[in-house]
CSV table of C-alpha atoms in Angstrom, one decimal:
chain,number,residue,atom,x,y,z
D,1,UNK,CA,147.7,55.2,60.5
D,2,UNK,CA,148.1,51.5,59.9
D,3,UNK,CA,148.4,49.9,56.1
D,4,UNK,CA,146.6,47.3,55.4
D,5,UNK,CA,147.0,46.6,51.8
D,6,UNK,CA,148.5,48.5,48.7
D,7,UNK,CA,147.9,47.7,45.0
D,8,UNK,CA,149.3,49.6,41.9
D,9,UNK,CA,147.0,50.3,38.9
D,10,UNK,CA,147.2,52.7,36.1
D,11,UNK,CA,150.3,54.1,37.0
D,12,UNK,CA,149.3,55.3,40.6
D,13,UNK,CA,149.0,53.6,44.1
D,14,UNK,CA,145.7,52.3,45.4
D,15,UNK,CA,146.4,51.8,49.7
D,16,UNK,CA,144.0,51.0,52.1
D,17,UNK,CA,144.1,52.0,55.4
D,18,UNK,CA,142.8,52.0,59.0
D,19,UNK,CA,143.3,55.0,61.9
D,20,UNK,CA,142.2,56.3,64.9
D,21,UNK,CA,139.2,58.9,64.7
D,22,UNK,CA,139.3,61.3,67.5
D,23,UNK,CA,136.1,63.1,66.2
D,24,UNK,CA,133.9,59.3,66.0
D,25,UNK,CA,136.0,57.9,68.9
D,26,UNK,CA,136.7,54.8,66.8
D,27,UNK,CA,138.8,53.1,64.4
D,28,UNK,CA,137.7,54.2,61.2
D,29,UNK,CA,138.8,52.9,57.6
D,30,UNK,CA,139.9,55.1,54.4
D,31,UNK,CA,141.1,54.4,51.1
D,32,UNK,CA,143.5,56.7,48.6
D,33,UNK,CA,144.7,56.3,44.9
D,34,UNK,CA,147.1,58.6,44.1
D,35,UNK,CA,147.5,59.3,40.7
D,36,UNK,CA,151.3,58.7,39.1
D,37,UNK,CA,151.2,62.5,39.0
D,38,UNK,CA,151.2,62.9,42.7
D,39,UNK,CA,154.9,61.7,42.3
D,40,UNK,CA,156.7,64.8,41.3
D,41,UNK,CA,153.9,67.4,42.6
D,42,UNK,CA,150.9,67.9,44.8
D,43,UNK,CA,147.7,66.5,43.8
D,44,UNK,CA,143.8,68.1,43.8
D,45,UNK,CA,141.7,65.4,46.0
D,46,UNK,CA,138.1,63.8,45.5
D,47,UNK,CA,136.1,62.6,47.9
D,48,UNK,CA,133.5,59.6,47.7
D,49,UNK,CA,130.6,58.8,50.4
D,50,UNK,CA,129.5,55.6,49.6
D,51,UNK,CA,125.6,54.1,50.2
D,52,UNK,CA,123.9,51.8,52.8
D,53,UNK,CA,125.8,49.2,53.7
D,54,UNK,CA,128.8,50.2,52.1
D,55,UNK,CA,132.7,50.2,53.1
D,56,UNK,CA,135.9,52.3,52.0
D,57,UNK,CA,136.4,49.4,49.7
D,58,UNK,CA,133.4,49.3,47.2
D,59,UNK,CA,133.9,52.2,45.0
D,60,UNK,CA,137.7,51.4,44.9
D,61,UNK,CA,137.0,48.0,43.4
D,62,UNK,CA,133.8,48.4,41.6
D,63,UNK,CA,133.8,52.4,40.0
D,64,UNK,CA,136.9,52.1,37.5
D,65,UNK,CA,137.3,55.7,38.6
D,66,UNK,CA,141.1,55.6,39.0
D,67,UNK,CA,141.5,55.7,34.8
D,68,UNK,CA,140.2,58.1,34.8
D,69,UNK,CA,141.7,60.0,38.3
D,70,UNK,CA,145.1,59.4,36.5
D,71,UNK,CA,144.1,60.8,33.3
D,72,UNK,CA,143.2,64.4,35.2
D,73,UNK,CA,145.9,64.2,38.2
D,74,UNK,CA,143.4,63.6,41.0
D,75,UNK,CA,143.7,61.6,43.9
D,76,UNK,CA,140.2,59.7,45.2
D,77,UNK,CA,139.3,59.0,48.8
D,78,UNK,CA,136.5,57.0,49.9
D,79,UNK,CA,136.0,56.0,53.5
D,80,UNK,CA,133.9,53.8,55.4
D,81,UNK,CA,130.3,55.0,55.8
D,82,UNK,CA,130.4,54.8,59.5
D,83,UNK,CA,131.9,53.3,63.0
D,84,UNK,CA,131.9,50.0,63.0
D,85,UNK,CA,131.6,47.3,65.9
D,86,UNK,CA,131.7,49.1,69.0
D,87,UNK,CA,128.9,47.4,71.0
D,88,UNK,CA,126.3,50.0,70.6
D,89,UNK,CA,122.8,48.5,71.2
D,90,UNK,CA,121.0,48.0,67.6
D,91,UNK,CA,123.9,48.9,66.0
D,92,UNK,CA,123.6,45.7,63.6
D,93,UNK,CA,120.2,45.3,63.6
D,94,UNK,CA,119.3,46.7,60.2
D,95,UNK,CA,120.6,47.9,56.8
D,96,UNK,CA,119.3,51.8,57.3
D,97,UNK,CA,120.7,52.4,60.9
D,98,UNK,CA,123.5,51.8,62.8
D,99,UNK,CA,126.6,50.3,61.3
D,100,UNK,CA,126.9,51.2,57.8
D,101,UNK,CA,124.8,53.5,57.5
D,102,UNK,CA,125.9,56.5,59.3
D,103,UNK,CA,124.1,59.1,57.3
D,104,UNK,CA,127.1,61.5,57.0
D,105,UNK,CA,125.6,63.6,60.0
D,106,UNK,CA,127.2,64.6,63.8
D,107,UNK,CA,124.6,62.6,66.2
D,108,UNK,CA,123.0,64.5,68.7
D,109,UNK,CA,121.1,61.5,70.4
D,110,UNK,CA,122.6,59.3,72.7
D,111,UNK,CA,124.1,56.9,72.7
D,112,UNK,CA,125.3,57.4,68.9
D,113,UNK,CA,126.4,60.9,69.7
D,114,UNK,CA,129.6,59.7,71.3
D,115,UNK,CA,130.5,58.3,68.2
D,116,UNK,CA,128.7,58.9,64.8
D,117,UNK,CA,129.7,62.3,63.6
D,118,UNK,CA,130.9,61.5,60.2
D,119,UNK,CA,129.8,65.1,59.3
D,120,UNK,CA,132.6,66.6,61.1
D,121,UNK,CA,134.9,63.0,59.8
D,122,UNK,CA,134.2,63.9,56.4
D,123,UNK,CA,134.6,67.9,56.2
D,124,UNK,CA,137.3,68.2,59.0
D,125,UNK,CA,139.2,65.2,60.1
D,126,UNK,CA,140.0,63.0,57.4
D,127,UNK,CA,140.8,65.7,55.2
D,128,UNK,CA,143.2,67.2,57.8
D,129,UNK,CA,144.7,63.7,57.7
D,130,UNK,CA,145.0,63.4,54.1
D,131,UNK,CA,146.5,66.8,53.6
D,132,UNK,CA,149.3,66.1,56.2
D,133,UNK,CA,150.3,62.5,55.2
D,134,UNK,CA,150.0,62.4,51.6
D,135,UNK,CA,151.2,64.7,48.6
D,136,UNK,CA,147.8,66.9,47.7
D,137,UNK,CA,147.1,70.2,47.8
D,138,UNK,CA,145.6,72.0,50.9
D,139,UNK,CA,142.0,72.7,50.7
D,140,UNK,CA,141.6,71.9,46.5
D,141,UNK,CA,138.9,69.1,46.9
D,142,UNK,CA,136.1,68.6,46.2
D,143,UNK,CA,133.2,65.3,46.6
D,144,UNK,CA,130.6,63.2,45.1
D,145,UNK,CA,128.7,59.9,46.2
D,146,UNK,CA,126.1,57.3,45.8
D,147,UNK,CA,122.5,56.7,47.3
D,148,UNK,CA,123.1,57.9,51.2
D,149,UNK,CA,126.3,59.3,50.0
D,150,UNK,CA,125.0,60.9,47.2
D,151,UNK,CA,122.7,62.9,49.9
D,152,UNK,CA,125.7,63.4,52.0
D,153,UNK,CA,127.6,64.9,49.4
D,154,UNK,CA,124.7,67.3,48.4
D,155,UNK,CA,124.2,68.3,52.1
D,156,UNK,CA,127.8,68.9,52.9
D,157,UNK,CA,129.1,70.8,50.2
D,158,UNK,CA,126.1,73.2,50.1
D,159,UNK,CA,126.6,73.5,54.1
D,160,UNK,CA,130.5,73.6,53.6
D,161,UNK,CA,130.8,75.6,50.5
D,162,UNK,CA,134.2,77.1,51.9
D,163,UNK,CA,135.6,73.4,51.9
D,164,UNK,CA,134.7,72.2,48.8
D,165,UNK,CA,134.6,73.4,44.9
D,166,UNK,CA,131.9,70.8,43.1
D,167,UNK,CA,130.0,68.6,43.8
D,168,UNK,CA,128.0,65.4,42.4
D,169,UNK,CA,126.0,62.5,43.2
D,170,UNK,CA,125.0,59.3,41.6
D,171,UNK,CA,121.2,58.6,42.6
D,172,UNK,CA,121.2,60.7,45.5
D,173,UNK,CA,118.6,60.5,48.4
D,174,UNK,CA,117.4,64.0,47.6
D,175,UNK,CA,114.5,64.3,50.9
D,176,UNK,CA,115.2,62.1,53.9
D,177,UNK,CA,112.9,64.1,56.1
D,178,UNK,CA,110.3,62.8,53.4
D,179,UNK,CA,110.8,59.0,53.0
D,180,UNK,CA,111.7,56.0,55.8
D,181,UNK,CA,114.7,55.5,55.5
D,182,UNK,CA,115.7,59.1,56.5
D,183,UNK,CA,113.0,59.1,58.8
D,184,UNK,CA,114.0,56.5,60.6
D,185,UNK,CA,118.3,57.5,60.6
D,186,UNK,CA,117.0,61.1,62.1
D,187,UNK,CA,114.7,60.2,65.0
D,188,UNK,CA,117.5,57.5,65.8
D,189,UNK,CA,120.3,59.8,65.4
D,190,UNK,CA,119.2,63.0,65.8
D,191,UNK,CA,115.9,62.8,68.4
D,192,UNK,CA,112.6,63.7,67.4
D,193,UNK,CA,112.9,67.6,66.7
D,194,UNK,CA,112.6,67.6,63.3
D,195,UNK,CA,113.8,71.3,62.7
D,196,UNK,CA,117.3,69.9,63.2
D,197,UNK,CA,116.8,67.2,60.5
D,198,UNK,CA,116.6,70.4,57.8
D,199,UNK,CA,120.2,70.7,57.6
D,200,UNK,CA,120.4,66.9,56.6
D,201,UNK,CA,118.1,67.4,53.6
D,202,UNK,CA,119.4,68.8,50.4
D,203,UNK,CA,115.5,69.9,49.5
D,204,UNK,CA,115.7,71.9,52.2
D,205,UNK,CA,118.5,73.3,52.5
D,206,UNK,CA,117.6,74.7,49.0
D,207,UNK,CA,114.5,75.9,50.3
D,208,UNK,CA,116.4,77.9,52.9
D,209,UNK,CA,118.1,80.0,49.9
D,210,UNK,CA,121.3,78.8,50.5
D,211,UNK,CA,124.3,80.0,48.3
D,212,UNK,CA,123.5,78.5,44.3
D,213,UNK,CA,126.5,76.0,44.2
D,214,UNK,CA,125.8,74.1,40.9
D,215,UNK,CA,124.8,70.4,41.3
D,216,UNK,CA,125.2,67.5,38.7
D,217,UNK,CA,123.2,64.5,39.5
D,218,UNK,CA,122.6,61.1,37.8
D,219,UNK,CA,119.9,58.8,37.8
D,220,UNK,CA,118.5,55.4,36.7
D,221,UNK,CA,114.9,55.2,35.9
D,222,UNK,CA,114.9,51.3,36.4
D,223,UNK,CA,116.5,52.3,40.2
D,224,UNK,CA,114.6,49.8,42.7
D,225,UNK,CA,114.5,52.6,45.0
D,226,UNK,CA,113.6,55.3,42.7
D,227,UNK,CA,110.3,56.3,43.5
D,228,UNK,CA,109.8,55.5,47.7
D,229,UNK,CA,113.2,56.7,48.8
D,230,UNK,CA,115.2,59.3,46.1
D,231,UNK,CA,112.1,61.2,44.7
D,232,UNK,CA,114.6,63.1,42.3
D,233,UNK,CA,111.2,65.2,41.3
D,234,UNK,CA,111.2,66.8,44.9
D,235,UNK,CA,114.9,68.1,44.2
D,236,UNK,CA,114.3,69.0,40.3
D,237,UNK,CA,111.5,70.9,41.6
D,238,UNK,CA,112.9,72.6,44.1
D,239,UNK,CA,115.7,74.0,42.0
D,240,UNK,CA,113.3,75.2,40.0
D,241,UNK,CA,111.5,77.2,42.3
D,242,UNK,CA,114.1,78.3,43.7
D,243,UNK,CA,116.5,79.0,40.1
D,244,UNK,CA,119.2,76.8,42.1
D,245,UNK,CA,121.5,75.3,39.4
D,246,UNK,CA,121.2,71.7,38.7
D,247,UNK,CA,121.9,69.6,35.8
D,248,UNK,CA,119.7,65.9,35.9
D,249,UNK,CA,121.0,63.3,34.0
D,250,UNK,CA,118.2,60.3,33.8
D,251,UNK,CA,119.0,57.2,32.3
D,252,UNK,CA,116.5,54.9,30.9
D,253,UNK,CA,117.2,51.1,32.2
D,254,UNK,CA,119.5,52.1,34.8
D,255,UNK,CA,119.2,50.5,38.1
D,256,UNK,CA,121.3,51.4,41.5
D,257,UNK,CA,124.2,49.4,41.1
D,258,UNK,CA,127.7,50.3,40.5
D,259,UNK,CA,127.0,49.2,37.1
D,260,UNK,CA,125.3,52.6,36.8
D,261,UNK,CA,128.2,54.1,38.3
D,262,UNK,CA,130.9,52.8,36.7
D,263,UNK,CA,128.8,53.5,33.3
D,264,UNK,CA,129.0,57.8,33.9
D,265,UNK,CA,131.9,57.6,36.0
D,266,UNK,CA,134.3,59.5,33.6
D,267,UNK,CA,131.7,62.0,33.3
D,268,UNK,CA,131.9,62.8,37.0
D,269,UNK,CA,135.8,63.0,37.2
D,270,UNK,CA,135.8,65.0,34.0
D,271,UNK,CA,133.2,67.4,35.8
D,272,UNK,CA,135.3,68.1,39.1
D,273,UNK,CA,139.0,68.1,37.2
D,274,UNK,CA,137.0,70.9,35.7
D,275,UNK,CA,137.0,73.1,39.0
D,276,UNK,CA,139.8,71.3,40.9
D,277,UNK,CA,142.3,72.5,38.0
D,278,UNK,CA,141.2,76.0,37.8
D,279,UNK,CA,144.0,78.5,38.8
């Protein structure tokens, strides 16, 4: 791991850094606060996936989630939401595919297969790398996001329930298989076959009856994007066909900023200290 920059606030240690992912085959870019706790005994960890376009940095600078992280004793780690300049064709093309926008999903398609698998960077890798270099505890962790993290935090923990106690998102994309954006990221990353997109879709992985991990979710009724690409009615609806537990938060005059965020952000850390701490 290399350190590129370090910063104290609220008591704890904000460091950025950048390492060499054997899983994406690329240098790859994380971020960890660690509360002041984390300085006489191991720490539970959160997880961030950050939206479109996004980098390890935003949420760091924008959420105001380390108060509150050092309030409850938890460390936060966000990472970069994919590979980044490594010559692919197209991979800087658009917003929605390629760089930045990796979809938190292993690539089966070439020529991204080689390298986009932030699935198995998110729930293997960097965790294994946090756990060994820094003082947390093994396997208490849990994750959240935003937008196209918000979907891949869904997806992920209700794949990966093993790996992770809670989970919420901030104006998650609820059905990709159901709107362009995720329609386009599958065919380019996964091929055409769109039984492998299910697993990628937190709608349907609910309508596959798997286990009833409780979701919390948050969302902005002014959100540009609300209606074409998050459809939260498509996952409200599923749960409650399907009696999966969910708690919807919407909030009048909201949009999809991290002024949203940062507004409910003690609420989320409050929610996972609340099963990171349990004995």
């Amino acid at each position: 791991m290399q350190l590129s920059s370090q910063h104290t606030l609220h008591d704890g240690q904000l460091s950025f850094y950048r390492h060499e992912s054997t899983v994406n085959q690329a240098s790859m870019g994380f971020a960890i606060y660690l509360p002041p706790q984390s300085t006489s005994k191991p720490v539970p960890v959160l997880y961030f996936l950050s939206g479109l376009t996004c980098t390890e940095e935003n949420f760091m600078i924008k959420s105001g989630a380390q108060r509150f992280a050092a309030k409850h004793g938890i460390a936060l780690v966000s990472m970069d939401t994919s590979p980044r300049n490594l010559g692919l064709p197209g991979e800087d093309d658009s917003y929605d595919f390629g760089s930045g926008a990796g979809f938190y999903l292993n690539a089966s398609k070439e020529p991204w297969s080689r390298h986009y698998r932030m699935e198995d960077y998110v729930v293997k890798e960097l965790p294994g790398l946090i756990e060994e270099h820094f003082p947390v505890q093994p396997g208490n962790r849990s994750v959240f996001g935003h937008s196209m993290g918000g979907h891949g935090a869904l997806t992920l923990a209700l794949k990966n329930q093993d790996k992770f106690r809670s989970v919420s998102a901030f104006s998650p994309i609820t059905a990709p298989t159901q709107n362009e954006w995720g329609i386009k990221a599958f065919t380019g990353y996964l091929g055409d076959d769109r039984t492998l997109w299910r697993q990628y879709d937190t709608v349907e992985l609910i309508k596959s009856g798997v286990a009833p991990m409780p979701l919390l979710v948050d969302q902005g009724l002014a959100d540009e994007f609300l209606t074409e690409y998050l459809q939260p009615e498509k996952l409200l609806e599923v749960c409650e066909q399907h009696k999966h537990p969910l708690t919807m938060r919407q909030h009048a005059g909201y949009d999809h900023s991290y002024y949203f965020i940062s507004s409910f952000i003690e609420d989320h850390i409050s929610y996972h200290a609340g099963y990171l701490h349990q004995d």
